[in-house]
């Protein structure tokens, strides 16, 4: 079970990085919400990926909320 969960987390992180790099930040935000709904608490690293993308896109106010 732990291996499956670890694999899921890695897949989610890869998706987040891809969305950030492709500047598809809405999908990254949706993924974060989906993770929270599945009772899997995102860590600070996951949140920073989205915040970094938003800041690089000039959406600092949105990143702060």
Short mmCIF file of N, CA, C and O in Angstrom, two decimals, residues 5-54:
data_model
loop_
_atom_site.label_atom_id
_atom_site.label_comp_id
_atom_site.label_asym_id
_atom_site.label_seq_id
_atom_site.Cartn_x
_atom_site.Cartn_y
_atom_site.Cartn_z
N UNK A 5 0.88 4.36 -2.77
CA UNK A 5 0.67 5.75 -2.37
C UNK A 5 1.86 6.61 -2.80
O UNK A 5 1.68 7.70 -3.31
N UNK A 6 3.06 6.10 -2.62
CA UNK A 6 4.26 6.83 -3.01
C UNK A 6 4.26 7.06 -4.52
O UNK A 6 4.60 8.13 -4.99
N UNK A 7 3.87 6.05 -5.27
CA UNK A 7 3.79 6.16 -6.72
C UNK A 7 2.77 7.22 -7.13
O UNK A 7 3.02 8.00 -8.05
N UNK A 8 1.65 7.25 -6.46
CA UNK A 8 0.62 8.24 -6.76
C UNK A 8 1.12 9.65 -6.48
O UNK A 8 0.83 10.58 -7.24
N UNK A 9 1.85 9.82 -5.41
CA UNK A 9 2.39 11.14 -5.07
C UNK A 9 3.40 11.59 -6.13
O UNK A 9 3.40 12.75 -6.54
N UNK A 10 4.23 10.67 -6.58
CA UNK A 10 5.21 11.03 -7.61
C UNK A 10 4.52 11.40 -8.92
O UNK A 10 4.92 12.36 -9.59
N UNK A 11 3.49 10.67 -9.27
CA UNK A 11 2.73 10.97 -10.48
C UNK A 11 2.10 12.35 -10.37
O UNK A 11 2.14 13.15 -11.32
N UNK A 12 1.53 12.66 -9.23
CA UNK A 12 0.92 13.96 -9.01
C UNK A 12 1.95 15.08 -9.10
O UNK A 12 1.72 16.10 -9.74
N UNK A 13 3.13 14.87 -8.53
CA UNK A 13 4.18 15.88 -8.60
C UNK A 13 4.64 16.10 -10.04
O UNK A 13 4.86 17.23 -10.47
N UNK A 14 4.78 15.03 -10.79
CA UNK A 14 5.17 15.15 -12.20
C UNK A 14 4.13 15.94 -12.98
O UNK A 14 4.47 16.78 -13.81
N UNK A 15 2.86 15.68 -12.71
CA UNK A 15 1.79 16.43 -13.38
C UNK A 15 1.87 17.91 -13.01
O UNK A 15 1.73 18.78 -13.87
N UNK A 16 2.08 18.19 -11.73
CA UNK A 16 2.18 19.58 -11.28
C UNK A 16 3.33 20.30 -11.98
O UNK A 16 3.16 21.42 -12.47
N UNK A 17 4.49 19.65 -12.05
CA UNK A 17 5.64 20.25 -12.74
C UNK A 17 5.33 20.50 -14.21
O UNK A 17 5.64 21.55 -14.75
N UNK A 18 4.69 19.53 -14.84
CA UNK A 18 4.36 19.66 -16.27
C UNK A 18 3.39 20.81 -16.49
O UNK A 18 3.60 21.64 -17.39
N UNK A 19 2.35 20.88 -15.69
CA UNK A 19 1.39 21.97 -15.81
C UNK A 19 2.07 23.32 -15.59
O UNK A 19 1.79 24.28 -16.30
N UNK A 20 2.97 23.38 -14.63
CA UNK A 20 3.67 24.64 -14.37
C UNK A 20 4.55 25.02 -15.56
O UNK A 20 4.53 26.16 -16.02
N UNK A 21 5.31 24.07 -16.07
CA UNK A 21 6.21 24.34 -17.18
C UNK A 21 5.45 24.73 -18.45
O UNK A 21 5.91 25.55 -19.23
N UNK A 22 4.28 24.13 -18.65
CA UNK A 22 3.46 24.42 -19.83
C UNK A 22 2.54 25.62 -19.61
O UNK A 22 1.77 25.98 -20.50
N UNK A 23 2.63 26.21 -18.41
CA UNK A 23 1.80 27.36 -18.02
C UNK A 23 0.31 27.06 -18.11
O UNK A 23 -0.49 27.89 -18.54
N UNK A 24 -0.04 25.85 -17.71
CA UNK A 24 -1.45 25.44 -17.61
C UNK A 24 -1.79 25.46 -16.12
O UNK A 24 -2.03 24.44 -15.50
N UNK A 25 -1.75 26.64 -15.54
CA UNK A 25 -1.84 26.77 -14.09
C UNK A 25 -3.23 26.45 -13.55
O UNK A 25 -3.34 26.01 -12.40
N UNK A 26 -4.25 26.61 -14.35
CA UNK A 26 -5.59 26.26 -13.89
C UNK A 26 -5.68 24.75 -13.65
O UNK A 26 -6.30 24.30 -12.69
N UNK A 27 -5.05 23.96 -14.53
CA UNK A 27 -5.06 22.50 -14.33
C UNK A 27 -4.25 22.13 -13.10
O UNK A 27 -4.60 21.21 -12.37
N UNK A 28 -3.16 22.85 -12.85
CA UNK A 28 -2.36 22.59 -11.65
C UNK A 28 -3.18 22.88 -10.40
O UNK A 28 -3.15 22.12 -9.44
N UNK A 29 -3.93 23.98 -10.42
CA UNK A 29 -4.78 24.33 -9.28
C UNK A 29 -5.89 23.30 -9.10
O UNK A 29 -6.19 22.90 -7.97
N UNK A 30 -6.47 22.86 -10.21
CA UNK A 30 -7.51 21.82 -10.14
C UNK A 30 -6.96 20.53 -9.56
O UNK A 30 -7.63 19.86 -8.78
N UNK A 31 -5.74 20.18 -9.93
CA UNK A 31 -5.11 18.97 -9.41
C UNK A 31 -4.90 19.09 -7.91
O UNK A 31 -5.14 18.13 -7.17
N UNK A 32 -4.50 20.25 -7.44
CA UNK A 32 -4.31 20.47 -6.01
C UNK A 32 -5.63 20.29 -5.26
O UNK A 32 -5.67 19.65 -4.21
N UNK A 33 -6.71 20.81 -5.81
CA UNK A 33 -8.03 20.65 -5.20
C UNK A 33 -8.43 19.18 -5.18
O UNK A 33 -8.95 18.67 -4.19
N UNK A 34 -8.16 18.49 -6.29
CA UNK A 34 -8.48 17.06 -6.37
C UNK A 34 -7.72 16.26 -5.31
O UNK A 34 -8.27 15.36 -4.67
N UNK A 35 -6.47 16.61 -5.09
CA UNK A 35 -5.66 15.94 -4.07
C UNK A 35 -6.27 16.16 -2.69
O UNK A 35 -6.39 15.23 -1.89
N UNK A 36 -6.67 17.40 -2.41
CA UNK A 36 -7.27 17.70 -1.12
C UNK A 36 -8.58 16.95 -0.92
O UNK A 36 -8.87 16.48 0.18
N UNK A 37 -9.38 16.83 -1.97
CA UNK A 37 -10.66 16.12 -1.88
C UNK A 37 -10.47 14.63 -1.63
O UNK A 37 -11.36 13.98 -1.07
N UNK A 38 -9.35 14.09 -2.05
CA UNK A 38 -9.10 12.65 -1.87
C UNK A 38 -8.46 12.36 -0.51
O UNK A 38 -7.89 11.30 -0.31
N UNK A 39 -8.56 13.32 0.40
CA UNK A 39 -8.04 13.18 1.75
C UNK A 39 -6.53 12.97 1.79
O UNK A 39 -6.00 12.35 2.70
N UNK A 40 -5.85 13.47 0.79
CA UNK A 40 -4.39 13.43 0.77
C UNK A 40 -3.91 14.86 0.90
O UNK A 40 -4.12 15.68 0.01
N UNK A 41 -3.32 15.16 2.02
CA UNK A 41 -2.92 16.53 2.29
C UNK A 41 -1.66 16.89 1.49
O UNK A 41 -0.64 16.22 1.60
N UNK A 42 -1.73 17.94 0.66
CA UNK A 42 -0.54 18.35 -0.09
C UNK A 42 0.51 18.92 0.86
O UNK A 42 0.17 19.54 1.87
N UNK A 43 1.77 18.70 0.54
CA UNK A 43 2.82 19.24 1.38
C UNK A 43 3.27 20.61 0.85
O UNK A 43 2.79 21.08 -0.18
N UNK A 44 4.18 21.24 1.54
CA UNK A 44 4.61 22.58 1.14
C UNK A 44 5.30 22.57 -0.22
O UNK A 44 5.18 23.53 -0.98
N UNK A 45 5.98 21.49 -0.55
CA UNK A 45 6.66 21.39 -1.84
C UNK A 45 5.63 21.44 -2.98
O UNK A 45 5.81 22.15 -3.97
N UNK A 46 4.55 20.69 -2.83
CA UNK A 46 3.50 20.66 -3.84
C UNK A 46 2.88 22.04 -4.01
O UNK A 46 2.70 22.51 -5.13
N UNK A 47 2.60 22.70 -2.92
CA UNK A 47 2.01 24.04 -2.99
C UNK A 47 2.98 25.04 -3.61
O UNK A 47 2.57 25.92 -4.38
N UNK A 48 4.26 24.89 -3.32
CA UNK A 48 5.27 25.81 -3.87
C UNK A 48 5.38 25.70 -5.38
O UNK A 48 5.68 26.68 -6.06
N UNK A 49 5.15 24.51 -5.92
CA UNK A 49 5.18 24.34 -7.38
C UNK A 49 4.14 25.26 -8.01
O UNK A 49 4.44 25.99 -8.96
N UNK A 50 2.93 25.23 -7.48
CA UNK A 50 1.86 26.06 -8.02
C UNK A 50 2.15 27.54 -7.76
O UNK A 50 2.00 28.37 -8.67
N UNK A 51 2.57 27.87 -6.58
CA UNK A 51 2.88 29.27 -6.25
C UNK A 51 3.97 29.83 -7.15
O UNK A 51 3.89 30.97 -7.61
N UNK A 52 5.00 29.04 -7.40
CA UNK A 52 6.09 29.46 -8.27
C UNK A 52 5.57 29.77 -9.68
O UNK A 52 5.92 30.79 -10.27
N UNK A 53 4.74 28.87 -10.20
CA UNK A 53 4.18 29.09 -11.53
C UNK A 53 3.33 30.34 -11.60
O UNK A 53 3.42 31.11 -12.56
N UNK A 54 2.50 30.56 -10.58
CA UNK A 54 1.66 31.75 -10.55
C UNK A 54 2.51 33.02 -10.48
O UNK A 54 2.24 33.99 -11.19
#
